[in-house]
PDB file of C-alpha atoms and ligand atoms in Angstrom:
ATOM      1  CA  MET A   1     130.907 101.329  70.263  1.00 46.00           C
ATOM      2  CA  VAL A   2     133.136  98.426  71.223  1.00 51.00           C
ATOM      3  CA  ASN A   3     134.944  98.719  74.522  1.00 57.00           C
ATOM      4  CA  LYS A   4     138.274  96.941  74.349  1.00 65.00           C
ATOM      5  CA  LYS A   5     138.880  97.527  78.044  1.00 69.00           C
ATOM      6  CA  ILE A   6     136.309  94.926  79.069  1.00 86.00           C
ATOM      7  CA  ARG A   7     138.263  92.244  77.212  1.00 95.00           C
ATOM      8  CA  ARG A   8     141.463  90.945  78.790  1.00 95.00           C
ATOM      9  CA  PRO A   9     144.217  90.496  76.192  1.00 96.00           C
ATOM     10  CA  ILE A  10     145.195  86.873  75.537  1.00 98.00           C
ATOM     11  CA  ILE A  11     148.602  85.926  74.199  1.00 98.00           C
ATOM     12  CA  ALA A  12     148.959  82.264  73.300  1.00 98.00           C
ATOM     13  CA  GLY A  13     151.950  80.287  72.058  1.00 98.00           C
ATOM     14  CA  ASN A  14     151.180  77.309  69.825  1.00 98.00           C
ATOM     15  CA  TRP A  15     154.242  75.061  69.929  1.00 98.00           C
ATOM     16  CA  LYS A  16     152.869  72.816  67.145  1.00 98.00           C
ATOM     17  CA  MET A  17     154.943  69.597  66.746  1.00 98.00           C
ATOM     18  CA  PHE A  18     158.010  71.019  68.466  1.00 98.00           C
ATOM     19  CA  LYS A  19     159.599  70.442  71.901  1.00 98.00           C
ATOM     20  CA  THR A  20     159.978  67.227  73.851  1.00 98.00           C
ATOM     21  CA  HIS A  21     158.543  67.316  77.360  1.00 98.00           C
ATOM     22  CA  LEU A  22     161.997  68.122  78.795  1.00 98.00           C
ATOM     23  CA  LYS A  23     162.550  71.010  76.410  1.00 98.00           C
ATOM     24  CA  GLY A  24     159.000  72.160  77.071  1.00 98.00           C
ATOM     25  CA  VAL A  25     159.660  72.358  80.807  1.00 98.00           C
ATOM     26  CA  LYS A  26     162.774  74.445  80.182  1.00 98.00           C
ATOM     27  CA  LEU A  27     160.912  76.765  77.833  1.00 98.00           C
ATOM     28  CA  VAL A  28     158.006  77.446  80.178  1.00 98.00           C
ATOM     29  CA  GLN A  29     160.438  78.160  83.040  1.00 98.00           C
ATOM     30  CA  GLU A  30     162.344  80.639  80.884  1.00 98.00           C
ATOM     31  CA  ILE A  31     159.122  82.336  79.789  1.00 98.00           C
ATOM     32  CA  ASN A  32     157.929  82.615  83.378  1.00 97.00           C
ATOM     33  CA  TYR A  33     161.217  84.148  84.445  1.00 96.00           C
ATOM     34  CA  GLY A  34     160.832  86.944  81.916  1.00 95.00           C
ATOM     35  CA  LEU A  35     157.209  87.881  82.616  1.00 93.00           C
ATOM     36  CA  ASP A  36     156.430  91.423  83.766  1.00 88.00           C
ATOM     37  CA  LYS A  37     155.343  91.486  87.386  1.00 82.00           C
ATOM     38  CA  ASP A  38     152.354  93.721  86.601  1.00 85.00           C
ATOM     39  CA  LEU A  39     151.309  91.785  83.510  1.00 88.00           C
ATOM     40  CA  ASP A  40     147.625  92.260  82.725  1.00 88.00           C
ATOM     41  CA  ALA A  41     147.387  89.870  79.767  1.00 95.00           C
ATOM     42  CA  GLU A  42     146.474  86.210  79.952  1.00 97.00           C
ATOM     43  CA  VAL A  43     149.375  84.037  78.778  1.00 98.00           C
ATOM     44  CA  VAL A  44     148.765  80.530  77.444  1.00 98.00           C
ATOM     45  CA  VAL A  45     151.312  77.939  76.326  1.00 98.00           C
ATOM     46  CA  ILE A  46     150.079  75.205  74.012  1.00 98.00           C
ATOM     47  CA  PRO A  47     152.559  72.304  73.928  1.00 98.00           C
ATOM     48  CA  PRO A  48     152.122  68.971  72.145  1.00 98.00           C
ATOM     49  CA  PHE A  49     150.159  66.327  74.083  1.00 98.00           C
ATOM     50  CA  THR A  50     153.279  64.526  75.316  1.00 98.00           C
ATOM     51  CA  ALA A  51     154.495  67.639  77.150  1.00 98.00           C
ATOM     52  CA  LEU A  52     151.205  68.712  78.752  1.00 98.00           C
ATOM     53  CA  ARG A  53     151.622  66.891  82.070  1.00 98.00           C
ATOM     54  CA  SER A  54     155.265  67.929  82.593  1.00 98.00           C
ATOM     55  CA  VAL A  55     154.626  71.551  81.688  1.00 98.00           C
ATOM     56  CA  LYS A  56     151.573  71.658  83.968  1.00 98.00           C
ATOM     57  CA  THR A  57     153.615  70.218  86.834  1.00 98.00           C
ATOM     58  CA  VAL A  58     156.126  73.082  86.734  1.00 98.00           C
ATOM     59  CA  ILE A  59     153.372  75.659  86.208  1.00 98.00           C
ATOM     60  CA  GLU A  60     151.716  74.412  89.394  1.00 97.00           C
ATOM     61  CA  ALA A  61     154.896  73.875  91.391  1.00 96.00           C
ATOM     62  CA  ASP A  62     156.160  77.402  90.701  1.00 94.00           C
ATOM     63  CA  GLU A  63     152.679  78.948  90.916  1.00 95.00           C
ATOM     64  CA  MET A  64     153.107  80.516  87.502  1.00 96.00           C
ATOM     65  CA  LYS A  65     150.465  82.786  86.024  1.00 95.00           C
ATOM     66  CA  ILE A  66     150.824  80.918  82.745  1.00 97.00           C
ATOM     67  CA  LYS A  67     147.869  78.835  81.560  1.00 98.00           C
ATOM     68  CA  LEU A  68     147.906  75.583  79.654  1.00 98.00           C
ATOM     69  CA  GLY A  69     146.274  74.772  76.336  1.00 98.00           C
ATOM     70  CA  ALA A  70     146.121  71.766  74.006  1.00 98.00           C
ATOM     71  CA  GLN A  71     146.371  71.792  70.218  1.00 98.00           C
ATOM     72  CA  ASN A  72     143.458  69.503  69.396  1.00 98.00           C
ATOM     73  CA  MET A  73     140.964  67.032  70.858  1.00 98.00           C
ATOM     74  CA  HIS A  74     138.375  64.436  69.860  1.00 98.00           C
ATOM     75  CA  TYR A  75     134.669  65.276  70.151  1.00 98.00           C
ATOM     76  CA  MET A  76     133.829  62.182  72.225  1.00 98.00           C
ATOM     77  CA  SER A  77     134.606  61.580  75.903  1.00 98.00           C
ATOM     78  CA  GLU A  78     136.016  58.110  75.278  1.00 98.00           C
ATOM     79  CA  GLY A  79     135.836  55.244  72.832  1.00 98.00           C
ATOM     80  CA  PRO A  80     137.682  53.050  70.356  1.00 98.00           C
ATOM     81  CA  PHE A  81     139.506  55.870  68.546  1.00 98.00           C
ATOM     82  CA  THR A  82     143.126  54.763  68.378  1.00 98.00           C
ATOM     83  CA  GLY A  83     145.537  57.658  68.532  1.00 97.00           C
ATOM     84  CA  GLU A  84     143.002  60.256  69.650  1.00 98.00           C
ATOM     85  CA  ILE A  85     142.862  62.332  72.841  1.00 98.00           C
ATOM     86  CA  SER A  86     139.641  62.963  74.741  1.00 98.00           C
ATOM     87  CA  PRO A  87     138.627  66.352  76.142  1.00 98.00           C
ATOM     88  CA  VAL A  88     137.929  64.620  79.458  1.00 98.00           C
ATOM     89  CA  MET A  89     141.594  63.546  79.567  1.00 98.00           C
ATOM     90  CA  LEU A  90     142.633  67.135  78.891  1.00 98.00           C
ATOM     91  CA  LYS A  91     140.329  68.425  81.599  1.00 98.00           C
ATOM     92  CA  ALA A  92     141.867  65.960  84.077  1.00 97.00           C
ATOM     93  CA  LEU A  93     145.225  67.625  83.382  1.00 97.00           C
ATOM     94  CA  ASN A  94     143.701  71.048  84.119  1.00 96.00           C
ATOM     95  CA  VAL A  95     144.021  72.132  80.519  1.00 98.00           C
ATOM     96  CA  GLU A  96     142.107  75.411  80.204  1.00 98.00           C
ATOM     97  CA  TYR A  97     142.240  76.079  76.472  1.00 98.00           C
ATOM     98  CA  VAL A  98     142.148  73.978  73.329  1.00 98.00           C
ATOM     99  CA  ILE A  99     142.814  75.050  69.755  1.00 98.00           C
ATOM    100  CA  ILE A 100     140.006  73.902  67.471  1.00 98.00           C
ATOM    101  CA  GLY A 101     140.149  74.050  63.689  1.00 98.00           C
ATOM    102  CA  HIS A 102     143.701  75.270  63.187  1.00 98.00           C
ATOM    103  CA  SER A 103     144.336  75.648  59.456  1.00 97.00           C
ATOM    104  CA  GLU A 104     147.034  72.955  59.621  1.00 97.00           C
ATOM    105  CA  ARG A 105     144.432  70.501  60.943  1.00 97.00           C
ATOM    106  CA  ARG A 106     141.992  71.569  58.241  1.00 97.00           C
ATOM    107  CA  GLN A 107     144.650  71.307  55.533  1.00 95.00           C
ATOM    108  CA  TYR A 108     146.617  68.164  56.479  1.00 96.00           C
ATOM    109  CA  PHE A 109     144.010  66.207  58.448  1.00 97.00           C
ATOM    110  CA  ASP A 110     140.910  67.130  56.455  1.00 97.00           C
ATOM    111  CA  GLU A 111     139.059  68.708  59.358  1.00 98.00           C
ATOM    112  CA  THR A 112     135.766  70.136  58.177  1.00 98.00           C
ATOM    113  CA  ASP A 113     133.617  72.898  59.653  1.00 98.00           C
ATOM    114  CA  GLU A 114     131.157  70.171  60.653  1.00 98.00           C
ATOM    115  CA  LEU A 115     133.768  68.300  62.673  1.00 98.00           C
ATOM    116  CA  ILE A 116     135.013  71.553  64.188  1.00 98.00           C
ATOM    117  CA  ASN A 117     131.446  72.360  65.230  1.00 98.00           C
ATOM    118  CA  LYS A 118     131.216  69.023  67.106  1.00 98.00           C
ATOM    119  CA  LYS A 119     134.539  69.650  68.829  1.00 98.00           C
ATOM    120  CA  LEU A 120     133.502  73.153  69.870  1.00 98.00           C
ATOM    121  CA  LYS A 121     130.284  71.879  71.415  1.00 97.00           C
ATOM    122  CA  LYS A 122     132.159  69.187  73.307  1.00 98.00           C
ATOM    123  CA  ALA A 123     134.899  71.521  74.555  1.00 98.00           C
ATOM    124  CA  LEU A 124     132.263  73.890  75.956  1.00 97.00           C
ATOM    125  CA  ASP A 125     130.449  70.911  77.494  1.00 96.00           C
ATOM    126  CA  VAL A 126     133.504  69.833  79.468  1.00 97.00           C
ATOM    127  CA  ASN A 127     134.378  73.409  80.320  1.00 97.00           C
ATOM    128  CA  ILE A 128     137.560  73.866  78.309  1.00 98.00           C
ATOM    129  CA  ASN A 129     137.784  77.193  76.463  1.00 98.00           C
ATOM    130  CA  PRO A 130     138.151  76.654  72.734  1.00 98.00           C
ATOM    131  CA  ILE A 131     140.350  78.846  70.564  1.00 98.00           C
ATOM    132  CA  LEU A 132     138.546  78.603  67.228  1.00 98.00           C
ATOM    133  CA  CYS A 133     140.761  79.374  64.227  1.00 98.00           C
ATOM    134  CA  VAL A 134     139.308  80.869  61.063  1.00 98.00           C
ATOM    135  CA  GLY A 135     140.979  82.494  58.081  1.00 97.00           C
ATOM    136  CA  GLU A 136     141.191  82.423  54.317  1.00 96.00           C
ATOM    137  CA  PRO A 137     143.756  80.867  51.954  1.00 95.00           C
ATOM    138  CA  LEU A 138     145.782  83.016  49.541  1.00 92.00           C
ATOM    139  CA  LYS A 139     143.584  82.238  46.508  1.00 93.00           C
ATOM    140  CA  ILE A 140     140.507  83.558  48.284  1.00 95.00           C
ATOM    141  CA  ARG A 141     142.372  86.667  49.436  1.00 93.00           C
ATOM    142  CA  GLU A 142     143.511  87.335  45.861  1.00 91.00           C
ATOM    143  CA  LEU A 143     139.898  87.159  44.730  1.00 94.00           C
ATOM    144  CA  GLY A 144     138.945  89.589  47.514  1.00 94.00           C
ATOM    145  CA  ARG A 145     136.460  87.085  48.920  1.00 97.00           C
ATOM    146  CA  GLN A 146     137.900  86.804  52.455  1.00 97.00           C
ATOM    147  CA  LYS A 147     134.801  88.200  54.164  1.00 97.00           C
ATOM    148  CA  GLN A 148     132.460  85.724  52.506  1.00 98.00           C
ATOM    149  CA  TYR A 149     134.884  82.873  53.263  1.00 98.00           C
ATOM    150  CA  VAL A 150     135.240  83.699  56.958  1.00 98.00           C
ATOM    151  CA  ARG A 151     131.488  84.362  57.287  1.00 98.00           C
ATOM    152  CA  GLU A 152     130.824  80.838  55.990  1.00 98.00           C
ATOM    153  CA  GLN A 153     133.354  79.336  58.397  1.00 98.00           C
ATOM    154  CA  LEU A 154     131.733  81.153  61.334  1.00 98.00           C
ATOM    155  CA  ASN A 155     128.202  80.173  60.315  1.00 98.00           C
ATOM    156  CA  ASN A 156     129.153  76.509  60.051  1.00 98.00           C
ATOM    157  CA  CYS A 157     131.504  76.208  63.004  1.00 98.00           C
ATOM    158  CA  LEU A 158     129.295  78.102  65.463  1.00 98.00           C
ATOM    159  CA  GLU A 159     125.999  76.567  64.381  1.00 97.00           C
ATOM    160  CA  GLY A 160     123.772  75.530  67.292  1.00 96.00           C
ATOM    161  CA  LEU A 161     126.195  76.595  70.004  1.00 95.00           C
ATOM    162  CA  ASN A 162     124.712  77.458  73.359  1.00 90.00           C
ATOM    163  CA  LYS A 163     124.385  81.236  73.747  1.00 88.00           C
ATOM    164  CA  ASP A 164     125.213  81.003  77.454  1.00 90.00           C
ATOM    165  CA  TYR A 165     128.692  79.623  76.821  1.00 91.00           C
ATOM    166  CA  ILE A 166     129.659  81.276  73.567  1.00 93.00           C
ATOM    167  CA  GLN A 167     131.660  84.008  75.242  1.00 92.00           C
ATOM    168  CA  ASN A 168     134.063  81.346  76.578  1.00 96.00           C
ATOM    169  CA  ILE A 169     135.268  80.876  73.018  1.00 98.00           C
ATOM    170  CA  VAL A 170     138.278  82.809  71.802  1.00 98.00           C
ATOM    171  CA  ILE A 171     138.376  83.303  68.049  1.00 98.00           C
ATOM    172  CA  ALA A 172     141.701  83.521  66.234  1.00 98.00           C
ATOM    173  CA  TYR A 173     141.687  85.162  62.814  1.00 97.00           C
ATOM    174  CA  GLU A 174     144.618  83.552  61.034  1.00 97.00           C
ATOM    175  CA  PRO A 175     144.865  84.215  57.308  1.00 95.00           C
ATOM    176  CA  ILE A 176     146.508  81.029  56.013  1.00 94.00           C
ATOM    177  CA  TRP A 177     148.887  82.918  53.725  1.00 90.00           C
ATOM    178  CA  ALA A 178     150.378  84.606  56.809  1.00 90.00           C
ATOM    179  CA  ILE A 179     151.076  81.451  58.847  1.00 87.00           C
ATOM    180  CA  GLY A 180     154.750  80.541  59.041  1.00 83.00           C
ATOM    181  CA  THR A 181     155.481  82.607  55.945  1.00 85.00           C
ATOM    182  CA  GLY A 182     156.868  85.779  57.475  1.00 80.00           C
ATOM    183  CA  LYS A 183     154.029  87.700  55.778  1.00 80.00           C
ATOM    184  CA  THR A 184     151.556  89.363  58.088  1.00 80.00           C
ATOM    185  CA  ALA A 185     148.299  91.049  57.341  1.00 84.00           C
ATOM    186  CA  THR A 186     148.744  94.786  57.877  1.00 92.00           C
ATOM    187  CA  PRO A 187     147.531  95.678  61.377  1.00 94.00           C
ATOM    188  CA  GLU A 188     144.700  97.734  59.853  1.00 94.00           C
ATOM    189  CA  ASP A 189     143.632  94.877  57.631  1.00 94.00           C
ATOM    190  CA  ALA A 190     143.714  92.384  60.509  1.00 96.00           C
ATOM    191  CA  ASP A 191     141.667  94.844  62.551  1.00 97.00           C
ATOM    192  CA  PHE A 192     139.154  95.224  59.734  1.00 97.00           C
ATOM    193  CA  MET A 193     138.647  91.455  59.460  1.00 97.00           C
ATOM    194  CA  ILE A 194     138.403  91.084  63.232  1.00 98.00           C
ATOM    195  CA  SER A 195     135.843  93.859  63.360  1.00 97.00           C
ATOM    196  CA  PHE A 196     133.922  91.991  60.663  1.00 98.00           C
ATOM    197  CA  ILE A 197     134.066  88.787  62.755  1.00 98.00           C
ATOM    198  CA  ARG A 198     132.754  90.716  65.758  1.00 98.00           C
ATOM    199  CA  GLN A 199     129.834  92.005  63.707  1.00 98.00           C
ATOM    200  CA  ARG A 200     129.021  88.455  62.658  1.00 98.00           C
ATOM    201  CA  ILE A 201     129.058  87.303  66.292  1.00 97.00           C
ATOM    202  CA  SER A 202     126.691  90.145  67.081  1.00 97.00           C
ATOM    203  CA  ARG A 203     124.328  88.978  64.327  1.00 96.00           C
ATOM    204  CA  LEU A 204     124.598  85.273  65.179  1.00 96.00           C
ATOM    205  CA  PHE A 205     124.332  85.713  68.965  1.00 96.00           C
ATOM    206  CA  SER A 206     123.974  89.196  70.429  1.00 96.00           C
ATOM    207  CA  PRO A 207     125.704  92.589  70.558  1.00 96.00           C
ATOM    208  CA  ILE A 208     126.563  92.014  74.234  1.00 95.00           C
ATOM    209  CA  ILE A 209     128.272  88.703  73.478  1.00 96.00           C
ATOM    210  CA  SER A 210     130.151  90.284  70.584  1.00 96.00           C
ATOM    211  CA  GLU A 211     131.561  92.920  72.920  1.00 95.00           C
ATOM    212  CA  LYS A 212     132.737  90.297  75.383  1.00 95.00           C
ATOM    213  CA  ILE A 213     134.208  87.705  73.049  1.00 97.00           C
ATOM    214  CA  ARG A 214     137.953  87.924  72.507  1.00 97.00           C
ATOM    215  CA  ILE A 215     139.350  87.797  68.997  1.00 98.00           C
ATOM    216  CA  GLN A 216     143.052  87.275  68.339  1.00 98.00           C
ATOM    217  CA  TYR A 217     145.191  87.755  65.279  1.00 97.00           C
ATOM    218  CA  GLY A 218     147.593  85.004  64.217  1.00 96.00           C
ATOM    219  CA  GLY A 219     150.119  84.648  61.411  1.00 95.00           C
ATOM    220  CA  SER A 220     153.840  85.505  61.645  1.00 93.00           C
ATOM    221  CA  VAL A 221     153.498  87.550  64.822  1.00 96.00           C
ATOM    222  CA  LYS A 222     157.008  88.526  65.963  1.00 96.00           C
ATOM    223  CA  PRO A 223     158.510  90.879  68.562  1.00 96.00           C
ATOM    224  CA  PHE A 224     158.953  93.599  65.920  1.00 95.00           C
ATOM    225  CA  ASN A 225     155.350  93.629  64.678  1.00 95.00           C
ATOM    226  CA  VAL A 226     153.343  92.859  67.814  1.00 96.00           C
ATOM    227  CA  VAL A 227     152.957  96.460  69.003  1.00 96.00           C
ATOM    228  CA  PRO A 228     151.141  97.839  65.932  1.00 96.00           C
ATOM    229  CA  ILE A 229     148.934  94.739  65.963  1.00 96.00           C
ATOM    230  CA  MET A 230     148.032  94.953  69.654  1.00 96.00           C
ATOM    231  CA  VAL A 231     147.190  98.667  69.576  1.00 95.00           C
ATOM    232  CA  GLN A 232     144.389  98.070  67.068  1.00 96.00           C
ATOM    233  CA  PRO A 233     140.992  98.703  68.665  1.00 95.00           C
ATOM    234  CA  GLU A 234     139.435  95.325  67.808  1.00 96.00           C
ATOM    235  CA  ILE A 235     142.397  92.981  68.336  1.00 97.00           C
ATOM    236  CA  ASP A 236     142.391  91.316  71.749  1.00 97.00           C
ATOM    237  CA  GLY A 237     145.510  89.220  71.519  1.00 97.00           C
ATOM    238  CA  VAL A 238     147.757  87.122  69.350  1.00 98.00           C
ATOM    239  CA  LEU A 239     148.162  83.431  68.577  1.00 98.00           C
ATOM    240  CA  VAL A 240     151.871  82.923  68.017  1.00 98.00           C
ATOM    241  CA  GLY A 241     153.516  79.919  66.345  1.00 97.00           C
ATOM    242  CA  GLY A 242     157.225  80.105  65.460  1.00 97.00           C
ATOM    243  CA  ALA A 243     158.115  82.989  67.763  1.00 98.00           C
ATOM    244  CA  SER A 244     156.624  81.199  70.786  1.00 98.00           C
ATOM    245  CA  LEU A 245     159.340  78.517  70.600  1.00 98.00           C
ATOM    246  CA  ASN A 246     162.007  80.968  71.645  1.00 98.00           C
ATOM    247  CA  ALA A 247     161.682  82.284  75.201  1.00 98.00           C
ATOM    248  CA  GLN A 248     163.182  85.718  74.490  1.00 98.00           C
ATOM    249  CA  ASP A 249     160.959  86.292  71.468  1.00 98.00           C
ATOM    250  CA  PHE A 250     157.815  85.148  73.244  1.00 98.00           C
ATOM    251  CA  ILE A 251     158.600  87.242  76.324  1.00 97.00           C
ATOM    252  CA  SER A 252     159.150  90.263  74.154  1.00 96.00           C
ATOM    253  CA  ILE A 253     155.740  89.654  72.528  1.00 97.00           C
ATOM    254  CA  ILE A 254     154.015  89.165  75.903  1.00 97.00           C
ATOM    255  CA  ASN A 255     155.623  92.285  77.363  1.00 95.00           C
ATOM    256  CA  TYR A 256     154.700  94.448  74.355  1.00 93.00           C
ATOM    257  CA  LYS A 257     153.204  97.077  76.658  1.00 89.00           C
ATOM    258  CA  LYS A 258     156.640  97.982  77.964  1.00 87.00           C
ATOM    259  CA  ARG A 259     157.490  99.287  74.527  1.00 82.00           C
ATOM    260  CA  LEU A 260     154.194 101.160  74.274  1.00 79.00           C
ATOM    261  CA  LYS A 261     155.052 103.400  77.200  1.00 61.00           C
ATOM    262  CA  LYS A 262     158.382 104.522  75.734  1.00 54.00           C
TER     263      LYS A 262
HETATM  264  P1  LIG B   1     153.225  81.494  62.990  1.00 72.65           P
HETATM  265  O1  LIG B   1     152.034  80.471  63.337  1.00 72.65           O
HETATM  266  O2  LIG B   1     153.274  82.514  64.087  1.00 72.65           O
HETATM  267  O3  LIG B   1     154.451  80.620  62.958  1.00 72.65           O
HETATM  268  O4  LIG B   1     152.910  82.100  61.673  1.00 72.65           O
HETATM  269  C1  LIG B   1     150.791  80.962  63.828  1.00 72.65           C
HETATM  270  C2  LIG B   1     149.832  79.811  64.020  1.00 72.65           C
HETATM  271  O5  LIG B   1     149.873  78.854  63.242  1.00 72.65           O
HETATM  272  O6  LIG B   1     149.008  79.835  64.943  1.00 72.65           O
END
């Protein structure tokens, strides 16, 4: 029996290619202002690279509880890779999380499971917590083959990962047809897929690890649908795109528990 209580909820906002560093600073200040004092979830903002330093500066200066993540990284520490960002550079900025294998990177930048596997290993090596994204495209969903598809992604992406560090990974189940489309998986369906992912982690690593690892849902999460998603037994958090760009919307998602009590 899975015990959700041992897993701290994680609510992350992926800003994608939005917000200059100045707008990013304003946004993180507004988010911080609206946070519940007794918040028990982990909150992560994930700005573009150019805003990381500025956002981190205000997080530190105001002693915010908000954590910082990056949207991507290279799998090498340094080298002649024009235009790339090293995980060591991210670590030097006190970046704590990094998204690996977002569907937009897979789709528009041809990232393969093999590459994602290398990035995961490297992120764990330098002690940055990866948020690994998995999820099926619409065609696969229509064929009812989403379990097989996600199983394959997990097998390939997690291959050879060190058992001792695996629980530092957060997995985000993001069905591609739900990203930026306004369509969400039903909460029950998202929970079913996340439960399936947890079973796979149990098989690939161990039942104890599968109980500890946090698995988020992502895809058109908004203030109005976050509560039914977050009350599902297997869902440990949300990865939010569009709605994380607006402070009021993101705050309302983070503070979902307030609405639970009513
Ligand atoms: P969305 O994006 O919330 O805008 O659908 C989610 C994501 O891409 O992580």
